[in-house]
CSV table of C-alpha atoms and ligand atoms in Angstrom, one decimal:
chain,number,residue,atom,x,y,z
A,1,MET,CA,167.6,-7.7,250.1
A,2,SER,CA,170.4,-10.1,251.1
A,3,ASP,CA,168.7,-13.1,249.4
A,4,ASP,CA,168.4,-11.7,245.9
A,5,PHE,CA,170.4,-14.6,244.5
A,6,TYR,CA,170.1,-15.8,240.9
A,7,ASP,CA,170.9,-18.9,238.9
A,8,ILE,CA,172.7,-18.1,235.6
A,9,TYR,CA,172.9,-20.3,232.5
A,10,ALA,CA,175.1,-19.9,229.5
A,11,ILE,CA,173.3,-21.5,226.5
A,12,LYS,CA,175.4,-22.3,223.4
A,13,TYR,CA,173.6,-22.0,220.1
A,14,GLY,CA,176.4,-21.5,217.5
A,15,HIS,CA,180.0,-22.2,216.6
A,16,HIS,CA,182.5,-20.8,214.2
A,17,ASP,CA,186.0,-22.3,213.5
A,18,ARG,CA,188.7,-19.7,212.9
A,19,GLN,CA,192.4,-19.2,213.3
A,20,SER,CA,193.7,-17.5,216.4
A,21,ARG,CA,195.3,-14.7,214.4
A,22,GLU,CA,191.7,-13.6,213.5
A,23,ASN,CA,190.9,-13.1,217.1
A,24,TYR,CA,193.5,-10.4,218.0
A,25,ILE,CA,194.6,-7.0,216.8
A,26,GLY,CA,198.2,-7.7,215.8
A,27,GLY,CA,197.5,-11.4,215.1
A,28,ASP,CA,198.8,-14.3,217.2
A,29,ALA,CA,202.3,-15.8,217.4
A,30,HIS,CA,200.9,-19.3,217.7
A,31,ASP,CA,198.6,-19.4,214.8
A,32,VAL,CA,196.3,-22.3,215.8
A,33,LEU,CA,192.6,-23.1,215.5
A,34,GLN,CA,190.8,-20.9,218.1
A,35,PRO,CA,187.0,-21.2,217.5
A,36,LEU,CA,184.3,-19.0,218.8
A,37,ASP,CA,181.1,-20.3,220.4
A,38,PHE,CA,177.9,-18.3,220.3
A,39,TYR,CA,175.8,-18.0,223.5
A,40,VAL,CA,172.8,-16.4,225.0
A,41,TRP,CA,172.4,-16.3,228.8
A,42,ALA,CA,169.4,-16.7,231.1
A,43,ILE,CA,169.2,-15.3,234.7
A,44,VAL,CA,166.6,-17.0,236.9
A,45,GLY,CA,165.7,-15.8,240.4
A,46,PRO,CA,163.4,-14.2,242.9
A,47,HIS,CA,162.4,-11.3,240.5
A,48,GLY,CA,161.8,-13.4,237.4
A,49,THR,CA,163.6,-14.8,234.4
A,50,PHE,CA,165.8,-12.5,232.3
A,51,VAL,CA,167.4,-13.3,229.0
A,52,VAL,CA,170.6,-11.7,227.9
A,53,ASP,CA,170.9,-11.4,224.1
A,54,THR,CA,168.9,-13.2,221.5
A,55,GLY,CA,171.5,-14.9,219.1
A,56,PHE,CA,170.9,-15.4,215.4
A,57,ASP,CA,168.8,-17.8,213.4
A,58,GLU,CA,169.5,-20.3,210.6
A,59,ALA,CA,169.2,-17.8,207.8
A,60,MET,CA,171.7,-15.5,209.4
A,61,ALA,CA,174.1,-18.4,210.1
A,62,LYS,CA,174.1,-19.2,206.4
A,63,ARG,CA,174.5,-15.6,205.4
A,64,ARG,CA,177.5,-15.2,207.7
A,65,SER,CA,179.0,-18.7,207.3
A,66,ARG,CA,178.4,-19.6,210.9
A,67,ASN,CA,176.9,-22.8,212.3
A,68,ILE,CA,173.8,-23.1,214.5
A,69,VAL,CA,174.5,-26.0,216.9
A,70,LYS,CA,171.0,-25.8,218.5
A,71,PRO,CA,168.5,-23.0,218.0
A,72,VAL,CA,168.2,-20.5,220.8
A,73,SER,CA,164.6,-21.5,221.5
A,74,GLU,CA,165.7,-25.2,222.0
A,75,GLY,CA,168.4,-24.2,224.5
A,76,LEU,CA,165.9,-22.2,226.6
A,77,LYS,CA,163.3,-24.9,226.5
A,78,ALA,CA,165.9,-27.5,227.6
A,79,ILE,CA,166.0,-25.6,231.0
A,80,GLY,CA,162.3,-25.1,231.1
A,81,ILE,CA,162.2,-21.5,229.9
A,82,MET,CA,159.4,-20.7,227.4
A,83,PRO,CA,160.4,-17.8,225.2
A,84,ASP,CA,156.9,-16.2,225.2
A,85,SER,CA,156.9,-16.1,229.0
A,86,ILE,CA,159.9,-13.8,229.0
A,87,LYS,CA,159.2,-10.2,230.1
A,88,ASP,CA,162.7,-8.7,229.9
A,89,VAL,CA,165.5,-9.2,227.4
A,90,ILE,CA,168.8,-7.4,228.1
A,91,VAL,CA,170.6,-6.6,224.8
A,92,SER,CA,174.4,-6.3,225.4
A,93,HIS,CA,174.8,-4.6,222.0
A,94,LEU,CA,173.3,-4.7,218.5
A,95,HIS,CA,175.8,-6.9,216.6
A,96,TYR,CA,174.1,-9.6,214.5
A,97,ASP,CA,175.1,-12.4,216.8
A,98,HIS,CA,173.4,-10.8,219.8
A,99,THR,CA,170.2,-9.3,218.6
A,100,GLY,CA,168.6,-11.6,215.9
A,101,ASN,CA,165.7,-13.9,216.4
A,102,TYR,CA,163.7,-10.8,217.0
A,103,GLU,CA,160.3,-12.5,216.9
A,104,LEU,CA,161.2,-15.0,219.6
A,105,PHE,CA,160.2,-13.0,222.6
A,106,PRO,CA,156.8,-11.4,221.7
A,107,ASN,CA,156.0,-10.3,225.3
A,108,ALA,CA,159.4,-8.9,226.3
A,109,ARG,CA,160.7,-5.4,226.6
A,110,TYR,CA,164.3,-4.9,225.5
A,111,HIS,CA,166.9,-3.2,227.7
A,112,LEU,CA,169.5,-1.3,225.7
A,113,GLN,CA,172.1,1.5,226.2
A,114,ASP,CA,171.2,4.9,224.7
A,115,ALA,CA,174.7,5.0,223.1
A,116,GLU,CA,174.2,1.7,221.3
A,117,MET,CA,171.0,2.7,219.5
A,118,ALA,CA,172.6,6.1,218.7
A,119,TYR,CA,175.7,4.4,217.3
A,120,ALA,CA,173.7,1.8,215.2
A,121,THR,CA,171.5,4.5,213.7
A,122,GLY,CA,173.9,7.4,213.5
A,123,ARG,CA,176.8,8.7,211.4
A,124,CYS,CA,179.2,5.9,212.2
A,125,MET,CA,177.0,3.6,210.1
A,126,CYS,CA,178.1,5.7,207.1
A,127,HIS,CA,181.3,3.7,207.2
A,128,GLY,CA,181.2,0.2,205.8
A,129,TYR,CA,183.9,-1.0,208.2
A,130,LEU,CA,181.9,0.0,211.2
A,131,ARG,CA,178.6,-1.4,209.7
A,132,LEU,CA,180.2,-4.8,209.3
A,133,PRO,CA,179.0,-6.5,212.5
A,134,PHE,CA,175.5,-5.0,212.2
A,135,GLU,CA,172.5,-6.2,210.1
A,136,VAL,CA,170.1,-3.5,209.0
A,137,ASP,CA,167.1,-5.8,209.7
A,138,ASP,CA,168.2,-6.3,213.3
A,139,VAL,CA,168.5,-2.6,213.8
A,140,VAL,CA,165.2,-1.9,212.1
A,141,ALA,CA,163.5,-4.6,214.3
A,142,MET,CA,164.8,-2.8,217.4
A,143,VAL,CA,163.5,0.6,216.1
A,144,LYS,CA,160.1,-1.0,215.5
A,145,LYS,CA,160.1,-2.3,219.1
A,146,LEU,CA,161.0,1.2,220.3
A,147,PHE,CA,157.9,2.6,218.5
A,148,ALA,CA,155.8,-0.3,219.9
A,149,GLY,CA,156.8,0.9,223.4
A,150,ARG,CA,159.0,-2.2,224.0
A,151,VAL,CA,162.4,-0.7,224.6
A,152,ARG,CA,163.9,0.6,227.9
A,153,PHE,CA,167.0,2.7,227.6
A,154,HIS,CA,169.8,2.8,230.1
A,155,ASP,CA,172.7,5.3,230.3
A,156,GLY,CA,175.8,3.9,232.0
A,157,VAL,CA,174.9,2.0,235.1
A,158,ASP,CA,171.4,1.0,235.9
A,159,GLU,CA,169.4,-1.6,237.9
A,160,ILE,CA,167.2,-4.0,235.9
A,161,ALA,CA,165.9,-5.8,239.1
A,162,PRO,CA,167.3,-6.1,242.6
A,163,GLY,CA,170.7,-8.0,242.2
A,164,ILE,CA,170.9,-7.4,238.4
A,165,THR,CA,172.6,-4.3,237.0
A,166,VAL,CA,173.8,-3.3,233.5
A,167,HIS,CA,177.1,-1.3,233.0
A,168,LYS,CA,178.1,0.5,229.8
A,169,ILE,CA,181.6,-0.5,228.8
A,170,GLY,CA,181.7,0.5,225.1
A,171,GLY,CA,185.0,-0.3,223.2
A,172,HIS,CA,184.0,-3.2,221.0
A,173,SER,CA,180.7,-1.4,220.2
A,174,LYS,CA,180.1,2.1,221.3
A,175,GLY,CA,177.2,1.3,223.6
A,176,LEU,CA,178.1,-2.2,224.6
A,177,GLN,CA,177.0,-3.2,228.2
A,178,CYS,CA,177.8,-6.1,230.5
A,179,VAL,CA,175.5,-7.5,233.1
A,180,ARG,CA,176.4,-8.0,236.8
A,181,VAL,CA,174.4,-10.6,238.7
A,182,LYS,CA,174.3,-11.5,242.4
A,183,THR,CA,174.7,-15.2,243.0
A,184,ARG,CA,175.4,-17.4,246.0
A,185,ARG,CA,179.1,-17.5,245.0
A,186,GLY,CA,179.3,-13.7,244.7
A,187,HIS,CA,178.9,-11.2,241.8
A,188,VAL,CA,179.2,-12.8,238.4
A,189,VAL,CA,179.6,-10.6,235.4
A,190,ILE,CA,178.2,-11.7,232.0
A,191,ALA,CA,180.8,-9.9,229.9
A,192,SER,CA,179.3,-10.6,226.5
A,193,ASP,CA,181.7,-9.0,224.0
A,194,THR,CA,183.4,-6.8,226.6
A,195,ALA,CA,185.7,-9.9,226.6
A,196,HIS,CA,185.3,-12.3,223.8
A,197,LEU,CA,187.8,-15.0,225.1
A,198,TYR,CA,189.6,-15.6,228.3
A,199,PRO,CA,193.0,-14.5,226.8
A,200,HIS,CA,191.6,-11.1,225.9
A,201,LEU,CA,190.8,-10.4,229.6
A,202,GLU,CA,193.8,-12.2,231.0
A,203,GLU,CA,196.5,-10.9,228.6
A,204,GLY,CA,195.0,-7.5,227.8
A,205,ARG,CA,194.6,-8.3,224.1
A,206,VAL,CA,191.9,-6.8,221.8
A,207,PHE,CA,189.5,-8.4,219.4
A,208,PRO,CA,189.8,-6.9,215.9
A,209,ILE,CA,186.2,-5.6,215.7
A,210,THR,CA,186.6,-2.5,217.8
A,211,TYR,CA,185.2,1.0,217.9
A,212,ASN,CA,187.7,2.3,220.6
A,213,VAL,CA,190.7,0.3,221.8
A,214,GLY,CA,191.2,2.4,224.9
A,215,ASP,CA,187.6,1.7,226.1
A,216,VAL,CA,188.2,-2.1,225.5
A,217,LEU,CA,191.2,-2.1,227.7
A,218,GLU,CA,189.7,0.1,230.4
A,219,GLY,CA,186.7,-2.1,230.2
A,220,TYR,CA,188.7,-5.1,231.3
A,221,GLU,CA,189.6,-3.2,234.5
A,222,THR,CA,185.9,-2.3,235.0
A,223,LEU,CA,184.9,-6.0,234.6
A,224,LYS,CA,187.5,-6.9,237.3
A,225,LYS,CA,186.1,-4.3,239.7
A,226,LEU,CA,182.5,-5.4,239.1
A,227,ALA,CA,183.1,-9.1,239.6
A,228,THR,CA,183.9,-10.8,242.9
A,229,SER,CA,187.1,-12.2,241.3
A,230,ILE,CA,188.4,-12.7,237.8
A,231,ASN,CA,186.9,-16.2,237.9
A,232,HIS,CA,183.5,-14.5,238.2
A,233,ILE,CA,183.8,-12.9,234.7
A,234,VAL,CA,182.3,-14.9,231.9
A,235,PRO,CA,183.6,-14.1,228.4
A,236,GLY,CA,181.1,-13.9,225.5
A,237,HIS,CA,182.5,-16.3,223.0
A,238,ASP,CA,184.9,-18.7,224.7
A,239,PRO,CA,184.3,-22.4,224.2
A,240,ALA,CA,186.2,-23.0,227.5
A,241,VAL,CA,183.1,-21.7,229.4
A,242,LEU,CA,181.4,-25.0,228.6
A,243,VAL,CA,184.4,-26.9,230.1
A,244,ARG,CA,184.9,-24.8,233.2
A,245,TYR,CA,181.3,-24.8,234.3
A,246,PRO,CA,179.1,-27.8,235.1
A,247,ALA,CA,176.1,-28.8,232.9
A,248,ALA,CA,172.8,-27.4,234.0
A,249,LYS,CA,171.6,-31.0,234.3
A,250,PRO,CA,172.6,-34.4,233.0
A,251,GLY,CA,172.4,-34.5,229.2
A,252,LEU,CA,173.1,-30.8,228.6
A,253,GLU,CA,176.9,-31.1,228.7
A,254,GLY,CA,178.6,-28.9,226.2
A,255,TRP,CA,175.3,-27.1,225.6
A,256,VAL,CA,173.9,-25.4,228.7
A,257,VAL,CA,176.0,-24.7,231.8
A,258,ARG,CA,175.5,-23.1,235.3
A,259,LEU,CA,177.5,-19.9,235.8
A,260,ASP,CA,176.5,-19.5,239.4
A,261,ALA,CA,178.3,-22.7,240.2
A,262,GLU,CA,182.0,-22.7,241.0
A,263,PRO,CA,184.2,-23.1,237.9
A,264,LYS,CA,186.8,-25.8,237.5
A,265,LEU,CA,190.1,-24.0,237.2
A,266,SER,CA,192.5,-26.9,236.6
A,267,ALA,CA,195.1,-26.1,233.9
B,301,ZN,ZN1,180.0,-7.9,219.2
B,302,ZN,ZN1,179.6,-11.3,219.7
């Protein structure tokens, strides 16, 4: 249908100060503070409300020395979304910052790539380096959901609802997927960790946590094909997202923004 348009929200829940050299393979010539923000996303439209990723909770923030700015549940409620009303959660990948809070959506089924579950439960996890961004409790929680009949697997490209598709990109994590959403301004791509920060996408640079560098770089090209323009790609951890896009409503500035709105692109 031509009117399958959705509203999309980016909801910040966490923050982590770090130096720019930590954000790129090969470091950074201008070694300056370049923090990461942590987000979940909500897609609201004619076929329901869909949540992309589930963030982490206070206990995990302490364990990983990250800061919770506002819990995920508060961000959702600020735009009128009750977590127990959610029927579908799309999980971009199983890293700790995208798949915690696993009791928050008791009535949801979880959409995941085959390759991500295989990766997080297979031989690559024999290696400490590759295990680093995963938490065993998160992975076990997803396996439990699988056995409770609450996981839907996708392999490559698939439709979640009319106007919402998932696309396996891999690279940063073997089964990482992005989400393409039809909006009034065109097709917006929620990149999640297929592009952490704008410079990764715009300058072809690579975040250090990576399974396959080639797939990361090819992934940037896929994102550009999927989105109506490069300004329709929303990176997964860039604080600039909150500056470029307008607040969802007055009072939510710097916390919840509308991604289906035109971004401000002034330098
Ligand atoms: Zn990740
Ligand atoms: Zn991440």
